[in-house]
Every structure is written in C-alpha cells, then in structure tokens.
Amino acid sequence: LLSNKVVTSKIKSRNSFDQFLLQCLENNDYSDICFKINGVKIWAHKCILSSRSRYFLTHFQTDWRYKKSVSAKTSKVKVDAFKHILEYLYTGRLSVVKDSLDDVIMLAKMFKLSTLVTEIDKSLKKMNALELTKPGTSVTRVVVEQVIDGAEFENLYHAALCSTYPSSSINCNIYSCFDDINLKVENSLFYCHKVFLCGRSDYFRALCSEHFGLTSGDNKDVRVIENISSAIFPSLLSFIYRNQVQFTPFNAYELLMVSDFVMLPELKTRAANYIGYNLENIFGGKVIDLLRLSRLLNTPKLERQCYQYIANNVYHFIDQSDFHQLVIEDAQSVSERQETDSIPVIDEIRYLITSTVQTFAETEEAKEKLKLIDDLLDKYNLDA
C-alpha cells in the first residue's frame, strides 16, 4: 500500500474534517450541480467548489447561477481528469498516473488552479531527480497533497452568520446563493448549507430528513433549533465549517453540552480537554459536579482529570458532603457488592495519590491523605 501511494501521510493523519470532505466527494448527498462530461454525470456541491476555486465562484455567480447541470463544451475535457480535479478541490489530494497528467494540467490551467499547477511541477521535478539518482527506478504516479484546514471555507461560515452577525471581511451577497437551509435559533436566523451540517452531524442529518420544516419565501427550508442559544451557535458553526473554535472559560461548558446534543464527538473531546486543563478557572470547587457530568457524557480523559484534581486537593474535598455522597453512590453502584469490593472513585484517587510519590516528604503526605480516605470509609462502614 505504501509503495503504491495508497497510504500517505495525509491519510494516516486524517481527522474528522478530512473524512467529511472525502465523504462529500464520494457520495451525492445534498449535491446541487451536475457536470456532464462526455455523457458521464458527475455530481458536486456549488458551495465547496466556489470556496476552493475563483473560477467556479465566478461562473456560479453569473452564467451558471441558476443551472442544475453544466455540460462540457469540448471533448478535450476527460472524465478521469475532471474527477482528479474534483478530488483535489475536495480533499487537497491528487493522485494521478503520469500518462494522464497532461489532461489534468490542462484542466488545472483552465480552472485557474495555479497552486495545483505549481505543486504538480514540484512533484515532477522530485520524481525526475529520484529517477536520475537511482537508475532503474521508474515512478509512474504523481501525488500532490495540500492541507485543507477549514480556512478554505471561512467565507461560507461568515455568510451563514450574515443575517445576525454581519461581517465587514466579505460581501455576503457573493455567497448567499449557495445556502439551502435556514436555521432559526431563538430570534436569530442563520443561512446554512446542508452538505456541511448533515455531513458533520447526525443530529442535523436527522433534522433535515424530517418533514416538519417550514418554507420561507425563497423556497428554502427553515428549521427551528431548540435547546441551543443564539450566542453559542456561531461557535458551533465555526467548528462545522472551519473545524476550529475559540474556547473560553465562559463558553467551554456550554459547547461541551451542545456538542453532545448535536452529536459532534470531536468538538466534545476538544471542549472536554479545554475544561480539563482549566478546571480551577471554569469550575472552581464544583469538580464533583463535573466528574458526574464527565461520566454521563462519556469523556474519560476529563473524568480522570477530575480524579487527579481531587487527589491533589484531598484536604479540601474530604469534608464536603457532595464528595461523601459520590463515594456512597459508587459503593452502591456495584451489583451485589461484597464487603471487600472496590469503590471506583476511591480506587482512582488512591492510585493517583501514590503513583507519583518519590521523596520521603511526598510519601508521608500520601499516607496522610490515604488515612483521611480510610477514615471516611470507616465513617460509612465501607470497606474498599
């Protein structure tokens, strides 16, 4: 697989955003334009092509604006070459055999993809150098890889917010013709794109598949979003469109809850990681509540960080009633518990207290903490 370039560095490090873009390329869900090349139909998405290519943006704004299909005017446009161009526009990756390279370069120049032409030229020079330095070596495939980091879709993101948060950085009218669903969040309206919403979130896919949407004057679906505030929704869209979000002590908890609600596991992981590294600033003394929540949301790393915080601050938590209640609940959660069965929260804290002990002073402090825990268990007649 490696020798034939089937597995590359980009594929090995692919994240959910890369997977989403690849999925958009491979299926026709929510496509709104059909290219007819020598009798072959190839479906695509106007919003993605327009974000990645000035050529397509211009045409979708002018002569192709209201068209559902576009036919190639010349037989020089090859089906395979066009598919390679789409592969590059969607995923940032191009893998083509040398025999077909001229057709791809011709289309890249036609579509004014100067970066792609430059990268192909660089790849060819590397191939030629390799063949010169290693006689007998023959490279038959050209591979180009470009990192697509979400900034490519910055304009789509701002266009989605234009009704509520107008942007001075883009002309919203340029991208307004690509949205196909309007989301009403509280009193705010967001002009969105199904391919992004549904491709990234199963919640939105289910929402868009139901037949309870309203219809606006321009025949676009309008869906009312419940249980999410209009203040946090732009951050959610930032992740969906740009694969990035700015966490703060004020929005991290809400993003954690919202990401679980709309089924965005990667965003939930990021929010949990941010909270875990900022426990003191975000939750202060309410770590027990956060520990319960981390179990409920299935965020094991955040759960362990809560255990670590408690282990580091045993003297603070040992007299707190909510900590006592958690210990009792954990003890009762073990089915048909025997006297010597373990208690999850106690096991974790004991381990973390002793796992990093190195000096005599640390050993003595660990013994004091363990004694406090033993006393607490004795108080409630719990043996663990």
mmCIF file of C-alpha atoms in Angstrom:
data_model
loop_
_atom_site.group_PDB
_atom_site.id
_atom_site.type_symbol
_atom_site.label_atom_id
_atom_site.label_comp_id
_atom_site.label_asym_id
_atom_site.label_seq_id
_atom_site.Cartn_x
_atom_site.Cartn_y
_atom_site.Cartn_z
ATOM 1 C CA LEU A 1 0.000 0.000 0.000
ATOM 2 C CA LEU A 2 2.800 2.419 0.877
ATOM 3 C CA SER A 3 4.802 1.699 -2.275
ATOM 4 C CA ASN A 4 1.765 2.341 -4.451
ATOM 5 C CA LYS A 5 0.897 5.577 -2.620
ATOM 6 C CA VAL A 6 -2.427 4.166 -1.449
ATOM 7 C CA VAL A 7 -1.482 5.053 2.137
ATOM 8 C CA THR A 8 0.008 8.538 2.501
ATOM 9 C CA SER A 9 0.910 10.837 5.360
ATOM 10 C CA LYS A 10 -2.341 12.739 4.864
ATOM 11 C CA ILE A 11 -4.448 9.597 5.034
ATOM 12 C CA LYS A 12 -2.636 8.353 8.145
ATOM 13 C CA SER A 13 -3.235 11.667 9.943
ATOM 14 C CA ARG A 14 -6.766 12.247 8.632
ATOM 15 C CA ASN A 15 -9.177 13.846 11.118
ATOM 16 C CA SER A 16 -12.955 14.046 11.053
ATOM 17 C CA PHE A 17 -12.890 17.122 8.814
ATOM 18 C CA ASP A 18 -10.764 15.308 6.213
ATOM 19 C CA GLN A 19 -13.142 12.360 6.400
ATOM 20 C CA PHE A 20 -16.099 14.688 5.919
ATOM 21 C CA LEU A 21 -14.626 16.257 2.772
ATOM 22 C CA LEU A 22 -13.762 12.835 1.347
ATOM 23 C CA GLN A 23 -17.302 11.660 2.032
ATOM 24 C CA CYS A 24 -18.700 14.714 0.221
ATOM 25 C CA LEU A 25 -16.618 13.773 -2.806
ATOM 26 C CA GLU A 26 -17.604 10.113 -2.795
ATOM 27 C CA ASN A 27 -21.372 10.439 -2.456
ATOM 28 C CA ASN A 28 -24.044 12.678 -3.955
ATOM 29 C CA ASP A 29 -25.809 13.729 -0.761
ATOM 30 C CA TYR A 30 -27.041 17.340 -0.928
ATOM 31 C CA SER A 31 -25.284 17.957 -4.265
ATOM 32 C CA ASP A 32 -26.724 20.849 -6.271
ATOM 33 C CA ILE A 33 -24.790 20.797 -9.551
ATOM 34 C CA CYS A 34 -24.246 18.073 -12.149
ATOM 35 C CA PHE A 35 -21.374 18.177 -14.626
ATOM 36 C CA LYS A 36 -21.905 16.216 -17.829
ATOM 37 C CA ILE A 37 -18.553 15.139 -19.273
ATOM 38 C CA ASN A 38 -18.719 13.065 -22.465
ATOM 39 C CA GLY A 39 -22.070 11.620 -21.414
ATOM 40 C CA VAL A 40 -20.966 10.870 -17.825
ATOM 41 C CA LYS A 41 -22.750 12.651 -14.962
ATOM 42 C CA ILE A 42 -20.610 13.877 -12.066
ATOM 43 C CA TRP A 43 -22.356 15.471 -9.088
ATOM 44 C CA ALA A 44 -20.816 18.150 -6.873
ATOM 45 C CA HIS A 45 -21.562 20.964 -4.415
ATOM 46 C CA LYS A 46 -21.516 24.588 -5.508
ATOM 47 C CA CYS A 47 -20.555 25.919 -2.077
ATOM 48 C CA ILE A 48 -17.451 23.710 -1.809
ATOM 49 C CA LEU A 49 -16.235 24.333 -5.356
ATOM 50 C CA SER A 50 -16.805 28.089 -5.007
ATOM 51 C CA SER A 51 -14.819 28.192 -1.774
ATOM 52 C CA ARG A 52 -11.878 26.384 -3.337
ATOM 53 C CA SER A 53 -11.820 27.940 -6.814
ATOM 54 C CA ARG A 54 -12.305 31.509 -8.021
ATOM 55 C CA TYR A 55 -13.145 30.081 -11.462
ATOM 56 C CA PHE A 56 -16.159 28.150 -10.154
ATOM 57 C CA LEU A 57 -17.230 31.009 -7.869
ATOM 58 C CA THR A 58 -17.357 33.399 -10.825
ATOM 59 C CA HIS A 59 -19.354 31.018 -13.007
ATOM 60 C CA PHE A 60 -21.817 30.096 -10.244
ATOM 61 C CA GLN A 61 -22.393 33.811 -9.740
ATOM 62 C CA THR A 62 -23.014 34.502 -13.424
ATOM 63 C CA ASP A 63 -23.859 32.137 -16.285
ATOM 64 C CA TRP A 64 -24.238 29.012 -14.106
ATOM 65 C CA ARG A 65 -26.099 30.696 -11.249
ATOM 66 C CA TYR A 66 -29.488 29.048 -11.817
ATOM 67 C CA LYS A 67 -28.295 25.930 -13.593
ATOM 68 C CA LYS A 68 -28.636 22.453 -12.151
ATOM 69 C CA SER A 69 -26.324 20.918 -14.752
ATOM 70 C CA VAL A 70 -23.392 22.041 -16.875
ATOM 71 C CA SER A 71 -22.083 20.211 -19.949
ATOM 72 C CA ALA A 72 -18.504 20.279 -21.193
ATOM 73 C CA LYS A 73 -18.294 22.187 -24.478
ATOM 74 C CA THR A 74 -15.266 20.302 -25.752
ATOM 75 C CA SER A 75 -14.295 16.655 -25.988
ATOM 76 C CA LYS A 76 -10.817 17.606 -24.744
ATOM 77 C CA VAL A 77 -12.174 17.516 -21.183
ATOM 78 C CA LYS A 78 -11.635 13.947 -19.995
ATOM 79 C CA VAL A 79 -13.828 12.332 -17.354
ATOM 80 C CA ASP A 80 -10.928 10.929 -15.314
ATOM 81 C CA ALA A 81 -9.033 14.217 -15.423
ATOM 82 C CA PHE A 82 -12.104 16.124 -14.220
ATOM 83 C CA LYS A 83 -12.569 13.646 -11.378
ATOM 84 C CA HIS A 84 -8.937 14.190 -10.350
ATOM 85 C CA ILE A 85 -9.545 17.944 -10.258
ATOM 86 C CA LEU A 86 -12.582 17.429 -8.029
ATOM 87 C CA GLU A 87 -10.524 15.130 -5.811
ATOM 88 C CA TYR A 88 -8.025 17.946 -5.337
ATOM 89 C CA LEU A 89 -10.689 20.610 -4.721
ATOM 90 C CA TYR A 90 -12.491 18.499 -2.133
ATOM 91 C CA THR A 91 -9.622 16.814 -0.303
ATOM 92 C CA GLY A 92 -6.474 18.737 -1.207
ATOM 93 C CA ARG A 93 -5.024 15.496 -2.560
ATOM 94 C CA LEU A 94 -4.272 14.472 -6.129
ATOM 95 C CA SER A 95 -3.017 11.049 -7.187
ATOM 96 C CA VAL A 96 -2.722 10.516 -10.928
ATOM 97 C CA VAL A 97 -0.677 8.292 -13.252
ATOM 98 C CA LYS A 98 1.860 10.129 -15.409
ATOM 99 C CA ASP A 99 0.113 9.094 -18.637
ATOM 100 C CA SER A 100 -2.967 11.120 -17.639
ATOM 101 C CA LEU A 101 -1.065 14.084 -16.228
ATOM 102 C CA ASP A 102 -1.311 16.312 -19.320
ATOM 103 C CA ASP A 103 -5.114 16.183 -19.241
ATOM 104 C CA VAL A 104 -5.116 17.126 -15.548
ATOM 105 C CA ILE A 105 -2.687 20.021 -16.078
ATOM 106 C CA MET A 106 -4.821 21.327 -18.937
ATOM 107 C CA LEU A 107 -7.908 21.418 -16.686
ATOM 108 C CA ALA A 108 -5.952 22.910 -13.785
ATOM 109 C CA LYS A 109 -4.895 25.782 -16.050
ATOM 110 C CA MET A 110 -8.424 26.133 -17.431
ATOM 111 C CA PHE A 111 -9.831 26.363 -13.897
ATOM 112 C CA LYS A 112 -7.017 28.780 -12.904
ATOM 113 C CA LEU A 113 -5.704 26.457 -10.180
ATOM 114 C CA SER A 114 -2.222 27.955 -10.151
ATOM 115 C CA THR A 115 -1.283 26.349 -6.836
ATOM 116 C CA LEU A 116 -2.078 22.898 -8.185
ATOM 117 C CA VAL A 117 -0.051 23.510 -11.354
ATOM 118 C CA THR A 118 2.901 24.624 -9.206
ATOM 119 C CA GLU A 119 2.643 21.592 -6.926
ATOM 120 C CA ILE A 120 2.462 19.205 -9.879
ATOM 121 C CA ASP A 121 5.593 20.808 -11.316
ATOM 122 C CA LYS A 122 7.406 20.393 -7.993
ATOM 123 C CA SER A 123 6.320 16.755 -7.773
ATOM 124 C CA LEU A 124 7.556 16.079 -11.311
ATOM 125 C CA LYS A 125 10.957 17.587 -10.520
ATOM 126 C CA LYS A 126 11.268 15.368 -7.437
ATOM 127 C CA MET A 127 10.319 12.321 -9.499
ATOM 128 C CA ASN A 128 12.878 13.156 -12.192
ATOM 129 C CA ALA A 129 15.573 13.722 -9.566
ATOM 130 C CA LEU A 130 14.759 10.379 -7.953
ATOM 131 C CA GLU A 131 14.963 8.537 -11.252
ATOM 132 C CA LEU A 132 18.319 10.186 -12.036
ATOM 133 C CA THR A 133 19.853 9.353 -8.659
ATOM 134 C CA LYS A 134 18.519 5.788 -8.667
ATOM 135 C CA PRO A 135 18.985 4.227 -12.116
ATOM 136 C CA GLY A 136 16.356 1.650 -12.920
ATOM 137 C CA THR A 137 13.732 3.382 -10.764
ATOM 138 C CA SER A 138 10.538 4.320 -12.575
ATOM 139 C CA VAL A 139 7.898 6.453 -10.855
ATOM 140 C CA THR A 140 4.526 6.115 -12.528
ATOM 141 C CA ARG A 141 2.234 8.162 -10.276
ATOM 142 C CA VAL A 142 2.241 11.830 -9.305
ATOM 143 C CA VAL A 143 0.929 12.641 -5.823
ATOM 144 C CA VAL A 144 0.089 16.145 -4.577
ATOM 145 C CA GLU A 145 -1.071 16.796 -1.020
ATOM 146 C CA GLN A 146 -2.358 20.095 0.292
ATOM 147 C CA VAL A 147 -3.576 20.648 3.837
ATOM 148 C CA ILE A 148 -7.169 21.919 3.931
ATOM 149 C CA ASP A 149 -7.544 23.466 7.360
ATOM 150 C CA GLY A 150 -11.048 24.900 7.305
ATOM 151 C CA ALA A 151 -9.847 28.411 6.469
ATOM 152 C CA GLU A 152 -10.815 27.459 2.908
ATOM 153 C CA PHE A 153 -14.458 27.759 3.975
ATOM 154 C CA GLU A 154 -14.130 30.942 6.015
ATOM 155 C CA ASN A 155 -16.389 32.866 3.634
ATOM 156 C CA LEU A 156 -19.164 30.271 3.844
ATOM 157 C CA TYR A 157 -19.018 30.475 7.630
ATOM 158 C CA HIS A 158 -19.337 34.276 7.639
ATOM 159 C CA ALA A 159 -22.103 34.119 5.038
ATOM 160 C CA ALA A 160 -24.063 31.798 7.348
ATOM 161 C CA LEU A 161 -23.836 34.421 10.087
ATOM 162 C CA CYS A 162 -24.553 37.472 7.931
ATOM 163 C CA SER A 163 -28.181 37.910 8.979
ATOM 164 C CA THR A 164 -27.270 38.027 12.678
ATOM 165 C CA TYR A 165 -23.593 38.987 12.709
ATOM 166 C CA PRO A 166 -22.770 40.995 9.546
ATOM 167 C CA SER A 167 -19.123 40.741 8.531
ATOM 168 C CA SER A 168 -17.015 43.521 7.040
ATOM 169 C CA SER A 169 -14.495 40.975 5.713
ATOM 170 C CA ILE A 170 -16.701 39.528 2.950
ATOM 171 C CA ASN A 171 -19.569 40.507 0.696
ATOM 172 C CA CYS A 172 -22.341 38.237 1.924
ATOM 173 C CA ASN A 173 -24.245 38.600 -1.338
ATOM 174 C CA ILE A 174 -21.478 36.719 -3.168
ATOM 175 C CA TYR A 175 -22.081 33.522 -1.184
ATOM 176 C CA SER A 176 -25.761 33.967 -0.301
ATOM 177 C CA CYS A 177 -26.933 31.984 -3.349
ATOM 178 C CA PHE A 178 -25.403 28.754 -2.043
ATOM 179 C CA ASP A 179 -27.308 28.268 1.236
ATOM 180 C CA ASP A 180 -30.138 25.737 1.106
ATOM 181 C CA ILE A 181 -31.425 25.691 4.680
ATOM 182 C CA ASN A 182 -32.174 28.426 7.198
ATOM 183 C CA LEU A 183 -31.819 27.699 10.897
ATOM 184 C CA LYS A 184 -33.797 29.733 13.405
ATOM 185 C CA VAL A 185 -32.116 29.809 16.802
ATOM 186 C CA GLU A 186 -34.109 31.848 19.307
ATOM 187 C CA ASN A 187 -34.650 35.130 17.412
ATOM 188 C CA SER A 188 -31.678 34.745 15.059
ATOM 189 C CA LEU A 189 -31.587 33.294 11.563
ATOM 190 C CA PHE A 190 -28.554 31.521 10.084
ATOM 191 C CA TYR A 191 -28.178 30.792 6.353
ATOM 192 C CA CYS A 192 -26.534 27.381 6.213
ATOM 193 C CA HIS A 193 -25.609 24.550 3.864
ATOM 194 C CA LYS A 194 -26.949 21.032 4.281
ATOM 195 C CA VAL A 195 -23.777 19.405 2.977
ATOM 196 C CA PHE A 196 -21.837 20.856 5.941
ATOM 197 C CA LEU A 197 -24.490 20.485 8.625
ATOM 198 C CA CYS A 198 -25.595 16.970 7.705
ATOM 199 C CA GLY A 199 -22.172 15.766 6.677
ATOM 200 C CA ARG A 200 -20.676 16.644 10.033
ATOM 201 C CA SER A 201 -23.532 15.971 12.442
ATOM 202 C CA ASP A 202 -26.008 13.095 12.614
ATOM 203 C CA TYR A 203 -28.306 15.392 14.598
ATOM 204 C CA PHE A 204 -28.614 17.825 11.704
ATOM 205 C CA ARG A 205 -28.892 14.957 9.230
ATOM 206 C CA ALA A 206 -31.900 13.666 11.151
ATOM 207 C CA LEU A 207 -33.326 17.172 11.450
ATOM 208 C CA CYS A 208 -33.063 17.777 7.703
ATOM 209 C CA SER A 209 -34.555 14.396 6.830
ATOM 210 C CA GLU A 210 -37.742 15.017 8.792
ATOM 211 C CA HIS A 211 -40.679 16.616 7.020
ATOM 212 C CA PHE A 212 -41.579 19.249 9.574
ATOM 213 C CA GLY A 213 -39.555 22.157 8.175
ATOM 214 C CA LEU A 214 -41.196 25.448 7.312
ATOM 215 C CA THR A 215 -40.707 27.049 3.902
ATOM 216 C CA SER A 216 -39.537 30.626 3.513
ATOM 217 C CA GLY A 217 -40.387 32.958 0.668
ATOM 218 C CA ASP A 218 -37.362 31.817 -1.338
ATOM 219 C CA ASN A 219 -38.375 28.143 -1.029
ATOM 220 C CA LYS A 220 -35.598 27.299 1.428
ATOM 221 C CA ASP A 221 -36.183 25.041 4.405
ATOM 222 C CA VAL A 222 -36.429 26.762 7.762
ATOM 223 C CA ARG A 223 -35.734 24.646 10.827
ATOM 224 C CA VAL A 224 -36.185 25.774 14.400
ATOM 225 C CA ILE A 225 -33.336 24.709 16.672
ATOM 226 C CA GLU A 226 -34.262 24.074 20.287
ATOM 227 C CA ASN A 227 -32.050 23.859 23.389
ATOM 228 C CA ILE A 228 -29.193 25.894 21.874
ATOM 229 C CA SER A 229 -28.634 29.585 22.488
ATOM 230 C CA SER A 230 -28.069 32.024 19.630
ATOM 231 C CA ALA A 231 -24.963 33.258 21.471
ATOM 232 C CA ILE A 232 -23.195 29.887 21.316
ATOM 233 C CA PHE A 233 -24.456 28.854 17.867
ATOM 234 C CA PRO A 234 -21.770 30.789 15.905
ATOM 235 C CA SER A 235 -19.087 28.826 17.767
ATOM 236 C CA LEU A 236 -20.834 25.611 16.806
ATOM 237 C CA LEU A 237 -20.946 26.701 13.156
ATOM 238 C CA SER A 238 -17.286 27.684 13.333
ATOM 239 C CA PHE A 239 -16.415 24.083 14.123
ATOM 240 C CA ILE A 240 -18.741 22.694 11.465
ATOM 241 C CA TYR A 241 -17.453 24.939 8.672
ATOM 242 C CA ARG A 242 -13.861 25.694 9.725
ATOM 243 C CA ASN A 243 -13.042 22.795 12.060
ATOM 244 C CA GLN A 244 -11.912 25.296 14.662
ATOM 245 C CA VAL A 245 -13.446 27.041 17.642
ATOM 246 C CA GLN A 246 -12.187 29.552 20.190
ATOM 247 C CA PHE A 247 -12.729 28.189 23.687
ATOM 248 C CA THR A 248 -13.011 30.491 26.682
ATOM 249 C CA PRO A 249 -13.864 29.872 30.349
ATOM 250 C CA PHE A 250 -17.282 31.316 29.523
ATOM 251 C CA ASN A 251 -18.263 29.120 26.557
ATOM 252 C CA ALA A 252 -16.431 25.824 27.126
ATOM 253 C CA TYR A 253 -19.077 24.223 29.359
ATOM 254 C CA GLU A 254 -21.940 25.158 27.031
ATOM 255 C CA LEU A 255 -20.006 23.888 23.999
ATOM 256 C CA LEU A 256 -19.408 20.610 25.824
ATOM 257 C CA MET A 257 -23.144 20.185 26.362
ATOM 258 C CA VAL A 258 -24.151 21.384 22.900
ATOM 259 C CA SER A 259 -21.608 19.167 21.113
ATOM 260 C CA ASP A 260 -23.046 16.130 22.873
ATOM 261 C CA PHE A 261 -26.574 17.237 21.969
ATOM 262 C CA VAL A 262 -25.836 17.679 18.241
ATOM 263 C CA MET A 263 -23.567 14.598 18.082
ATOM 264 C CA LEU A 264 -20.185 16.165 17.327
ATOM 265 C CA PRO A 265 -17.782 13.863 19.212
ATOM 266 C CA GLU A 266 -14.590 15.657 18.130
ATOM 267 C CA LEU A 267 -15.898 19.012 19.347
ATOM 268 C CA LYS A 268 -16.968 17.358 22.602
ATOM 269 C CA THR A 269 -13.456 15.965 23.051
ATOM 270 C CA ARG A 270 -11.889 19.370 22.407
ATOM 271 C CA ALA A 271 -14.241 21.086 24.853
ATOM 272 C CA ALA A 272 -13.582 18.421 27.487
ATOM 273 C CA ASN A 273 -9.808 18.802 27.026
ATOM 274 C CA TYR A 274 -10.025 22.581 27.430
ATOM 275 C CA ILE A 275 -12.112 22.252 30.581
ATOM 276 C CA GLY A 276 -9.784 19.588 31.950
ATOM 277 C CA TYR A 277 -6.778 21.883 31.660
ATOM 278 C CA ASN A 278 -8.686 24.823 33.148
ATOM 279 C CA LEU A 279 -10.622 23.181 35.981
ATOM 280 C CA GLU A 280 -9.766 25.850 38.523
ATOM 281 C CA ASN A 281 -10.857 28.746 36.285
ATOM 282 C CA ILE A 282 -14.047 27.170 34.979
ATOM 283 C CA PHE A 283 -15.485 25.035 37.772
ATOM 284 C CA GLY A 284 -13.555 26.048 40.847
ATOM 285 C CA GLY A 285 -14.866 23.962 43.732
ATOM 286 C CA LYS A 286 -17.599 22.251 41.689
ATOM 287 C CA VAL A 287 -15.370 19.456 40.445
ATOM 288 C CA ILE A 288 -17.666 16.761 41.842
ATOM 289 C CA ASP A 289 -20.472 18.008 39.610
ATOM 290 C CA LEU A 290 -18.093 17.999 36.646
ATOM 291 C CA LEU A 291 -16.975 14.457 37.481
ATOM 292 C CA ARG A 292 -20.579 13.282 37.392
ATOM 293 C CA LEU A 293 -21.071 15.067 34.079
ATOM 294 C CA SER A 294 -17.920 13.569 32.551
ATOM 295 C CA ARG A 295 -19.245 10.097 33.346
ATOM 296 C CA LEU A 296 -22.631 10.946 31.852
ATOM 297 C CA LEU A 297 -21.083 12.327 28.638
ATOM 298 C CA ASN A 298 -18.507 9.526 28.401
ATOM 299 C CA THR A 299 -15.409 11.751 28.409
ATOM 300 C CA PRO A 300 -12.852 9.500 30.159
ATOM 301 C CA LYS A 301 -9.940 11.942 29.946
ATOM 302 C CA LEU A 302 -11.938 14.694 31.660
ATOM 303 C CA GLU A 303 -13.115 12.174 34.254
ATOM 304 C CA ARG A 304 -9.520 11.246 35.039
ATOM 305 C CA GLN A 305 -8.529 14.910 35.270
ATOM 306 C CA CYS A 306 -11.277 15.391 37.846
ATOM 307 C CA TYR A 307 -9.915 12.441 39.844
ATOM 308 C CA GLN A 308 -6.455 13.998 39.652
ATOM 309 C CA TYR A 309 -7.769 17.339 40.888
ATOM 310 C CA ILE A 310 -9.481 15.638 43.843
ATOM 311 C CA ALA A 311 -6.351 13.607 44.635
ATOM 312 C CA ASN A 312 -4.271 16.784 44.632
ATOM 313 C CA ASN A 313 -6.760 18.518 46.917
ATOM 314 C CA VAL A 314 -7.918 15.750 49.240
ATOM 315 C CA TYR A 315 -7.762 18.047 52.261
ATOM 316 C CA HIS A 316 -10.313 20.312 50.568
ATOM 317 C CA PHE A 317 -12.747 17.606 49.467
ATOM 318 C CA ILE A 318 -12.619 15.185 52.395
ATOM 319 C CA ASP A 319 -15.220 17.098 54.426
ATOM 320 C CA GLN A 320 -17.516 18.009 51.539
ATOM 321 C CA SER A 321 -20.932 16.385 51.601
ATOM 322 C CA ASP A 322 -21.138 16.044 47.806
ATOM 323 C CA PHE A 323 -17.886 14.049 47.822
ATOM 324 C CA HIS A 324 -19.267 11.817 50.587
ATOM 325 C CA GLN A 325 -22.435 11.286 48.546
ATOM 326 C CA LEU A 326 -20.411 10.339 45.454
ATOM 327 C CA VAL A 327 -18.449 7.725 47.415
ATOM 328 C CA ILE A 328 -21.670 6.225 48.785
ATOM 329 C CA GLU A 329 -23.275 6.177 45.322
ATOM 330 C CA ASP A 330 -20.234 4.470 43.810
ATOM 331 C CA ALA A 331 -20.287 1.858 46.554
ATOM 332 C CA GLN A 332 -23.970 1.185 45.959
ATOM 333 C CA SER A 333 -23.499 1.030 42.180
ATOM 334 C CA VAL A 334 -21.585 -2.261 42.417
ATOM 335 C CA SER A 335 -24.132 -5.007 41.877
ATOM 336 C CA GLU A 336 -24.347 -7.423 44.838
ATOM 337 C CA ARG A 337 -21.436 -5.645 46.449
ATOM 338 C CA GLN A 338 -19.315 -7.614 48.894
ATOM 339 C CA GLU A 339 -17.520 -6.024 51.846
ATOM 340 C CA THR A 340 -14.125 -6.077 50.159
ATOM 341 C CA ASP A 341 -15.283 -4.923 46.702
ATOM 342 C CA SER A 342 -13.661 -1.784 45.392
ATOM 343 C CA ILE A 343 -15.274 1.634 45.025
ATOM 344 C CA PRO A 344 -14.434 3.272 41.675
ATOM 345 C CA VAL A 345 -13.846 6.831 42.876
ATOM 346 C CA ILE A 346 -11.756 5.607 45.840
ATOM 347 C CA ASP A 347 -9.662 3.312 43.633
ATOM 348 C CA GLU A 348 -8.855 6.124 41.232
ATOM 349 C CA ILE A 349 -7.952 8.637 43.934
ATOM 350 C CA ARG A 350 -5.795 6.167 45.853
ATOM 351 C CA TYR A 351 -3.893 5.276 42.711
ATOM 352 C CA LEU A 352 -3.281 8.910 41.773
ATOM 353 C CA ILE A 353 -2.137 9.783 45.292
ATOM 354 C CA THR A 354 0.528 7.088 45.294
ATOM 355 C CA SER A 355 1.533 6.862 41.621
ATOM 356 C CA THR A 356 3.885 9.876 41.593
ATOM 357 C CA VAL A 357 5.399 9.588 45.078
ATOM 358 C CA GLN A 358 9.201 9.835 45.013
ATOM 359 C CA THR A 359 10.545 11.642 48.096
ATOM 360 C CA PHE A 360 10.149 10.877 51.792
ATOM 361 C CA ALA A 361 8.053 14.016 52.279
ATOM 362 C CA GLU A 362 5.726 13.008 49.446
ATOM 363 C CA THR A 363 5.401 9.540 50.963
ATOM 364 C CA GLU A 364 4.358 10.988 54.313
ATOM 365 C CA GLU A 365 1.832 13.316 52.666
ATOM 366 C CA ALA A 366 0.402 10.398 50.684
ATOM 367 C CA LYS A 367 0.000 8.382 53.898
ATOM 368 C CA GLU A 368 -1.912 11.278 55.489
ATOM 369 C CA LYS A 369 -4.244 11.517 52.501
ATOM 370 C CA LEU A 370 -4.857 7.762 52.451
ATOM 371 C CA LYS A 371 -5.586 7.865 56.200
ATOM 372 C CA LEU A 372 -8.233 10.538 55.615
ATOM 373 C CA ILE A 373 -9.852 8.383 52.942
ATOM 374 C CA ASP A 374 -9.796 5.314 55.209
ATOM 375 C CA ASP A 375 -11.427 7.339 57.986
ATOM 376 C CA LEU A 376 -14.145 8.457 55.589
ATOM 377 C CA LEU A 377 -14.859 4.859 54.595
ATOM 378 C CA ASP A 378 -14.959 3.789 58.249
ATOM 379 C CA LYS A 379 -17.464 6.561 58.920
ATOM 380 C CA TYR A 380 -19.902 4.989 56.490
ATOM 381 C CA ASN A 381 -18.962 1.382 57.264
ATOM 382 C CA LEU A 382 -17.480 0.878 53.809
ATOM 383 C CA ASP A 383 -14.574 -1.458 53.246
ATOM 384 C CA ALA A 384 -12.711 -0.964 49.967
#
